[in-house]
Short mmCIF file of C-alpha atoms in Angstrom, two decimals:
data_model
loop_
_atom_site.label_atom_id
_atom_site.label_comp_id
_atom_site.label_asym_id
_atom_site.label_seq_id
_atom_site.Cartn_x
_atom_site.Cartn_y
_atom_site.Cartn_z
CA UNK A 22 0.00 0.00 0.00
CA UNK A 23 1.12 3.34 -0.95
CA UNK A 24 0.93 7.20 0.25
CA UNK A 25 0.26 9.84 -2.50
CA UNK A 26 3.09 11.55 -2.27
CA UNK A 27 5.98 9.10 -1.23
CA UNK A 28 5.54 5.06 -2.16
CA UNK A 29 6.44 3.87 1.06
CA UNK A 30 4.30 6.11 2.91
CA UNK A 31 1.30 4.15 4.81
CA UNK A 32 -2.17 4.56 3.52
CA UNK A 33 -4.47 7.61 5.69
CA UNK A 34 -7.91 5.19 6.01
CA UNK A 35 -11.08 6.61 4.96
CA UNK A 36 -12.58 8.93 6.88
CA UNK A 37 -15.62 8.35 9.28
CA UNK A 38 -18.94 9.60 8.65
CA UNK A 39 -18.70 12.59 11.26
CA UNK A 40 -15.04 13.72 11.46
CA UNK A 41 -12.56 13.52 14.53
CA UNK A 42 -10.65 11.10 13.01
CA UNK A 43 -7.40 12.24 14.45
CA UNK A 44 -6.60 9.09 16.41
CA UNK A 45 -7.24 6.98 13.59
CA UNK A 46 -5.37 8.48 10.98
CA UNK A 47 -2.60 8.74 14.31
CA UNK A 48 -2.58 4.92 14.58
CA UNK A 49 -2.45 3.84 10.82
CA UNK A 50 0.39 6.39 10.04
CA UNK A 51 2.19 5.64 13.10
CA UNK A 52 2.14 8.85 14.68
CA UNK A 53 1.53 10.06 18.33
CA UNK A 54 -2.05 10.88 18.58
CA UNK A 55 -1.12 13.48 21.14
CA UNK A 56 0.76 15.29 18.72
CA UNK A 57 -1.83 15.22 15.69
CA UNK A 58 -3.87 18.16 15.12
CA UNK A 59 -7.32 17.44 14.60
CA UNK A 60 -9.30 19.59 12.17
CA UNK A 61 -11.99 17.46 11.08
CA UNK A 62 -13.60 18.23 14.45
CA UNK A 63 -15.07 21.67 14.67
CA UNK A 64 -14.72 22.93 18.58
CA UNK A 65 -14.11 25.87 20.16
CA UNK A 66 -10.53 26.89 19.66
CA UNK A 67 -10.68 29.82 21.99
CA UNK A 68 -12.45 27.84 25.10
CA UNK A 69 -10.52 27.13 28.25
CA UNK A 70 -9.15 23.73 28.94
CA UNK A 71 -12.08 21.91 30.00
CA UNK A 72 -9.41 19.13 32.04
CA UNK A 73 -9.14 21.35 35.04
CA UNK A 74 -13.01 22.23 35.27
CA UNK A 75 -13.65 18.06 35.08
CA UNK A 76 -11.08 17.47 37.29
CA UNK A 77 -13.10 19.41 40.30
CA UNK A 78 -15.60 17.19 39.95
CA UNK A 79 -14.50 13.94 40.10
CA UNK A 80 -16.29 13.26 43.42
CA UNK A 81 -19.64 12.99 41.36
CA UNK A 82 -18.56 9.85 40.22
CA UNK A 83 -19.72 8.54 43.07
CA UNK A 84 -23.46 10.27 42.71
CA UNK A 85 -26.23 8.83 40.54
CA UNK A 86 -26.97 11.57 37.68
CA UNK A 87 -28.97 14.35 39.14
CA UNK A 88 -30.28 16.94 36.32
CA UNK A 89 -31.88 19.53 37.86
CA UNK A 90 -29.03 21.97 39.06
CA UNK A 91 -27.03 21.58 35.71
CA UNK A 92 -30.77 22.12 34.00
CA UNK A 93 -31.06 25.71 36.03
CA UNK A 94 -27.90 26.98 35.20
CA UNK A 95 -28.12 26.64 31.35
CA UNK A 96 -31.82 27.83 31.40
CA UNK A 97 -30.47 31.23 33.32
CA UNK A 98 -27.50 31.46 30.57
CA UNK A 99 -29.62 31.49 27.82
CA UNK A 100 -32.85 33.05 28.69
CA UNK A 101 -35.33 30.16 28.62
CA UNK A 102 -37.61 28.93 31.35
CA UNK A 103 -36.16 25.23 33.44
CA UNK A 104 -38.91 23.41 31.77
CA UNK A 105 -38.82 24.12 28.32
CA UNK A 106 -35.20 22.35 28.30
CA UNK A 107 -34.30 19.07 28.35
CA UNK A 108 -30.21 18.17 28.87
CA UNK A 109 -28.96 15.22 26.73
CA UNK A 110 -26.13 12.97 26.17
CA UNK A 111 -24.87 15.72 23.51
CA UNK A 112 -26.41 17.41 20.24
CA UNK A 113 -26.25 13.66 18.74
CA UNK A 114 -29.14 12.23 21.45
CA UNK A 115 -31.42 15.47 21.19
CA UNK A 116 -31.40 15.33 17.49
CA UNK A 117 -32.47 11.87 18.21
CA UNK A 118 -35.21 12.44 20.33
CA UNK A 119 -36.63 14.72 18.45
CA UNK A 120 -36.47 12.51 15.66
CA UNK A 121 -38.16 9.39 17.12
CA UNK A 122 -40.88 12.09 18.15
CA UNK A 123 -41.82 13.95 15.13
CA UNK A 124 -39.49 12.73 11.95
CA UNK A 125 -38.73 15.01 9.66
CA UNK A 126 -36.39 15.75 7.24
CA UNK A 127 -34.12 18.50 6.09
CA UNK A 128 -35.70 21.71 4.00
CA UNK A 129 -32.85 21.06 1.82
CA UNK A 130 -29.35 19.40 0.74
CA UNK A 131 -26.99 18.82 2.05
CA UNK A 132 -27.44 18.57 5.46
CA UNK A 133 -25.59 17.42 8.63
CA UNK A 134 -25.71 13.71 8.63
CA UNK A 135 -27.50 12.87 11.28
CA UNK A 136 -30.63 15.13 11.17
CA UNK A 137 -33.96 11.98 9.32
CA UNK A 138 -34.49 11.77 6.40
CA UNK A 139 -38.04 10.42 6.72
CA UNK A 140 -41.01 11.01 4.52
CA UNK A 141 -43.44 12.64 6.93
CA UNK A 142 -42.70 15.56 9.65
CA UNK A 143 -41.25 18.90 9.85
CA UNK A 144 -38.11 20.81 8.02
CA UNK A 145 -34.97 20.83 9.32
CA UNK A 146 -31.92 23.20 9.35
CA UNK A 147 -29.08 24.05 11.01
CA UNK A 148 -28.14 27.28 11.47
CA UNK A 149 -25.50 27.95 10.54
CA UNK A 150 -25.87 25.55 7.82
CA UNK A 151 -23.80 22.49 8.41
CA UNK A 152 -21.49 22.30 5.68
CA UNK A 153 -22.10 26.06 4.30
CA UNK A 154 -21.84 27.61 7.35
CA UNK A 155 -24.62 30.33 6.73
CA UNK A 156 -26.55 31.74 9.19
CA UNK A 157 -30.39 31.48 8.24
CA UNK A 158 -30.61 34.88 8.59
CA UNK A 159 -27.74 36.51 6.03
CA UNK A 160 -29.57 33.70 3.02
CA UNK A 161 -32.09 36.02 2.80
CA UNK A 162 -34.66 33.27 2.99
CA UNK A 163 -36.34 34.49 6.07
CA UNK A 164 -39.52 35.20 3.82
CA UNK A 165 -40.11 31.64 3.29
CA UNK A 166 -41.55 28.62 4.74
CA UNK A 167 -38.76 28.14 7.63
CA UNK A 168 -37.63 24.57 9.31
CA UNK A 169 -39.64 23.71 12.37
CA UNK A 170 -36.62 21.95 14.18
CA UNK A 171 -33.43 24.31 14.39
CA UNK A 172 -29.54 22.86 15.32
CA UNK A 173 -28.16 25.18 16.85
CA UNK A 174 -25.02 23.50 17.58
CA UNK A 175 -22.61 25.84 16.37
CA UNK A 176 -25.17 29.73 16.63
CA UNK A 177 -23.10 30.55 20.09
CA UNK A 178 -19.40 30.25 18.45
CA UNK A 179 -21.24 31.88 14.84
CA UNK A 180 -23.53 35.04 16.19
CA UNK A 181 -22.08 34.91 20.11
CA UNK A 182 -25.40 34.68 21.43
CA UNK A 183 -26.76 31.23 22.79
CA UNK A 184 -29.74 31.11 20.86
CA UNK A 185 -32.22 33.06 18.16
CA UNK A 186 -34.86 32.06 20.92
CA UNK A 187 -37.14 30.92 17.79
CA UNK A 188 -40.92 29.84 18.85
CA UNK A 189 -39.89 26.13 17.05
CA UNK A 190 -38.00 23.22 18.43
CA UNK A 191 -34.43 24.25 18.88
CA UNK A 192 -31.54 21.01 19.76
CA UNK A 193 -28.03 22.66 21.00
CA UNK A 194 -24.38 21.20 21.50
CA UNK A 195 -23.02 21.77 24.32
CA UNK A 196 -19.27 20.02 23.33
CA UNK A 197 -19.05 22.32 20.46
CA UNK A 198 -18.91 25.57 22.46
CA UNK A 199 -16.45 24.16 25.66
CA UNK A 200 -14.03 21.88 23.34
CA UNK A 201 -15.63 18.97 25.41
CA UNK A 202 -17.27 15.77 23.04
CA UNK A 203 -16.00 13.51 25.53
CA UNK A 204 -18.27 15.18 28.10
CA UNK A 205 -21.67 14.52 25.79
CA UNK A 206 -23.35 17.51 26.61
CA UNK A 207 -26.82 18.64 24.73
CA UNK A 208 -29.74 20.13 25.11
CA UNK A 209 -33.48 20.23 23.65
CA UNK A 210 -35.56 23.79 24.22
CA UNK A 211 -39.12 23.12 23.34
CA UNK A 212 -42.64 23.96 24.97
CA UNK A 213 -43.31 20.50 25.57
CA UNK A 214 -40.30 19.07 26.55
CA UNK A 215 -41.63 15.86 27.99
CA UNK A 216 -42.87 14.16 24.73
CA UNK A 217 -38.92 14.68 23.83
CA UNK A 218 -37.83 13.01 27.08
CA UNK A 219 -40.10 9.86 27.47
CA UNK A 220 -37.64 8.64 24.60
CA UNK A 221 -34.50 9.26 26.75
CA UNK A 222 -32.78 6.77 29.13
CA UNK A 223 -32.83 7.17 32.61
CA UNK A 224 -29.74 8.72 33.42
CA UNK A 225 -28.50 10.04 30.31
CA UNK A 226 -26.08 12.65 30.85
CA UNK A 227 -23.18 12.06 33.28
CA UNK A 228 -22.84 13.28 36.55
CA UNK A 229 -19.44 14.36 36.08
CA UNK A 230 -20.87 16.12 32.97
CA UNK A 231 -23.40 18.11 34.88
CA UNK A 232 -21.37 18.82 37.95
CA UNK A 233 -19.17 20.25 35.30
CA UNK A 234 -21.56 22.26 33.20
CA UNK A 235 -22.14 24.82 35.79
CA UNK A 236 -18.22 25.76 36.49
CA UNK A 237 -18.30 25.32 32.56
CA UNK A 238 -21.20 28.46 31.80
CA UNK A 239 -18.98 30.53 34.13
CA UNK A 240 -16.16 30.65 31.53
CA UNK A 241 -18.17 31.21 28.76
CA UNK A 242 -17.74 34.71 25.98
CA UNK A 243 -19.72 34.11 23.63
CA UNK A 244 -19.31 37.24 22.06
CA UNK A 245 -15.52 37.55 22.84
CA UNK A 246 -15.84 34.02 20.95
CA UNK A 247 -17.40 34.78 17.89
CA UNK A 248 -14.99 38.20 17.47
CA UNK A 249 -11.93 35.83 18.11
CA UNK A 250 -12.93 33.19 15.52
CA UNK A 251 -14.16 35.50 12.80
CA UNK A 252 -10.33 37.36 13.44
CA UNK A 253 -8.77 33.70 12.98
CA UNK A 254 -11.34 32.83 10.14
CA UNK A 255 -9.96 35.29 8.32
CA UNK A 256 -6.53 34.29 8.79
CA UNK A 257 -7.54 31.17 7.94
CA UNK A 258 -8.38 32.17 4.56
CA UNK A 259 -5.56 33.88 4.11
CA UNK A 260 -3.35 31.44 5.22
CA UNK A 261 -4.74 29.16 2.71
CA UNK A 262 -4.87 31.35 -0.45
CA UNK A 263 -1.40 32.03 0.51
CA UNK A 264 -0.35 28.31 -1.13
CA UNK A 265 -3.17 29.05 -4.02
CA UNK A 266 -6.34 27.57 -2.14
CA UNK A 267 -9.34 28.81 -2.46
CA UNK A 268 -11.85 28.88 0.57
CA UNK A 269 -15.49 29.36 1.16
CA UNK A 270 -15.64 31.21 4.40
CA UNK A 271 -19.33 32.23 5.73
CA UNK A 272 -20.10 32.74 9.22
CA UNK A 273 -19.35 29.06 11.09
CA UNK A 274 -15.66 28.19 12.91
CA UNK A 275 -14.84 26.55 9.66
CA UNK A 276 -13.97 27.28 5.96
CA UNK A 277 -14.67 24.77 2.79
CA UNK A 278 -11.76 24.21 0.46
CA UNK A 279 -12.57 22.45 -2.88
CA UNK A 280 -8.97 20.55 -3.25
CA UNK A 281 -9.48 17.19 -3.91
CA UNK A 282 -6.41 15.11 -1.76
CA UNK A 283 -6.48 17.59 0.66
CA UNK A 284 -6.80 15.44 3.33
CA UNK A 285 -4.20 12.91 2.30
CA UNK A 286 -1.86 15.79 1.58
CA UNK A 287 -1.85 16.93 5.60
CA UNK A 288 -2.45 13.95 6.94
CA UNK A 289 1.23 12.88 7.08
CA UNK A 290 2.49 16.34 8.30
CA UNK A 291 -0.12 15.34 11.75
CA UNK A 292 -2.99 17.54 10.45
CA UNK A 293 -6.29 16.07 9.89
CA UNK A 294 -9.22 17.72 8.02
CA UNK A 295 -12.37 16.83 7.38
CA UNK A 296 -13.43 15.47 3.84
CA UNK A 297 -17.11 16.25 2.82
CA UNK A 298 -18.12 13.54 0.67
CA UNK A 299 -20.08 12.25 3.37
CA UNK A 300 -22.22 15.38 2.72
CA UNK A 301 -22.47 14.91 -0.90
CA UNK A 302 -19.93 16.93 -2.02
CA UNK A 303 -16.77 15.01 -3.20
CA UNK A 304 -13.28 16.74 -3.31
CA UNK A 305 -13.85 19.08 -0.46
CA UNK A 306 -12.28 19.17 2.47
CA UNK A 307 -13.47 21.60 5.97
CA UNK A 308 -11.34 22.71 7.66
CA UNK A 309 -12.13 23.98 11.51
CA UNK A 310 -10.68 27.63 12.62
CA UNK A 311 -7.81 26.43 14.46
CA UNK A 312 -6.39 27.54 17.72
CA UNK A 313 -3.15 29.05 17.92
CA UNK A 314 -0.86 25.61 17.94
CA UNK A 315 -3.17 24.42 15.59
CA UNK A 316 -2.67 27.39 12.94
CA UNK A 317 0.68 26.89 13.36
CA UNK A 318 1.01 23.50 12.31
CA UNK A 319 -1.94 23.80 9.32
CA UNK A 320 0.70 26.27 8.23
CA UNK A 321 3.87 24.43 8.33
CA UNK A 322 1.99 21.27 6.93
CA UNK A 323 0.55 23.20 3.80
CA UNK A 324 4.78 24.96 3.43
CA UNK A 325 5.66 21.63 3.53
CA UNK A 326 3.01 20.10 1.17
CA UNK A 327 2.60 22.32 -1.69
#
């Protein structure tokens, strides 16, 4: 098996449905996961290290889950009343929930991935649009017919307010905004939140997770956020027009680069991106605003690569 570039390099496998495939390129290149540079994975570049924050809470390992503090907290943060929101083993399980409660589909494609695709129920969307990254609001198709389920997973890091506080069923991520997957933190704002949680398991978000989340809403800017990714989005773009690629920036923590290879080309250098044929749209390749290590390396990769 052969590399693109050099015949004895290793084979970069084919990338998973979702991104965050650092650890699995890591392992069949032979690299130290530690030291690859993930990309594929949009988080918040600019949140604080969530390993200190956990790591006060370890003693709820010991407690059965217990929602109802964790529940509070968010619902003061963004403005919505304790029971129209339901906390969930992240964006993934709300989206599900919601799902196995009124179907849907989305009001267009392509779509994220894991939003039905069933014949009978309401419009989807996420705003901003997951892959575009265009808020529903700068499309100019407000006029329309609108989704009746919003993803909201990435509006905090996009506008740097939590939510557009719409009337409709909204499903958040709470990983996205505090760099935290491995936490699973969600949420589901409705005005019947109760025929969304008689699908949910007893005990479905962590108590480490919600001991966490309150310490966690204390750090939060969203709107220091959003300026700080929009400054780095731009460099971002820059960075990558600098080696002659050409990026579709809108207003998400990630740009879209049609360069087919893209993510074989970086792979080797320990920089993982995320290809979009899983959306439907082959030879493009996202790339998440990076933080500042992360730049640095997408930069000395692409030098090295092209």
């Amino acid at each position: 098996m052969t590399g693109i570039d050099d015949p004895l390099r290793p084979v970069v496998p084919a990338p998973g449905s979702h991104g965050g495939d650092a650890w699995a390129v890591a392992e069949a290149l032979g690299l130290d996961p530690t030291e690859v540079v993930d990309l594929s994975q949009t988080l918040n570049p600019f949140a604080a290290d969530p390993a200190p924050i956990v790591g006060r809470h370890l003693d709820a390992l010991a407690r059965y889950p217990d929602p109802g503090h964790a529940t509070a907290a968010l619902a003061e943060a963004i403005g919505v009343a304790p029971d129209r929101l339901l906390l969930t083993n992240g964006g993934s399980e709300a989206i599900r929930l919601v799902a196995a409660e009124l179907g849907g589909r989305p009001i267009a494609e392509p779509e994220f991935g894991l939003h039905p695709r069933l014949p009978d129920g309401p419009a989807w969307r996420s705003d901003p649009h997951n892959p575009t990254g265009a808020l529903w609001e700068s499309t100019g198709e407000l006029d329309t017919a609108g989704p009746t389920v919003w993803d909201e997973a990435f509006y905090a890091l996009a506008t740097g307010r939590w939510t557009a506080d719409r009337p409709e069923v909204t499903v958040g991520s709470l990983t996205k905004t505090f760099a935290c997957p491995g936490l699973r933190l969600g949420y589901l704002i409705a005005d019947d939140v109760d025929r969304f949680a008689r699908h949910q398991p007893h005990w479905a978000v962590s108590s480490v997770a919600l001991a966490a989340l309150p310490d966690l809403l204390d750090t939060a800017d969203l709107p220091g956020w959003q300026r700080s990714i929009a400054a780095r989005r731009r460099e971002l773009v820059d960075l990558l027009a600098s080696v002659g690629l050409t990026s579709t920036a809108a207003d998400a923590p990630w740009v879209l680069v049609d360069a087919p290879g893209l993510r074989d080309r970086l792979a080797g250098d320990g920089v993982v991106v995320r290809d979009c044929a899983s959306f439907g749209l082959p030879g493009v390749a996202r790339v998440a605003v990076p933080d500042e290590r992360g730049f640095e390396r997408l930069s000395a990769a692409l030098a090295a690569r092209w």
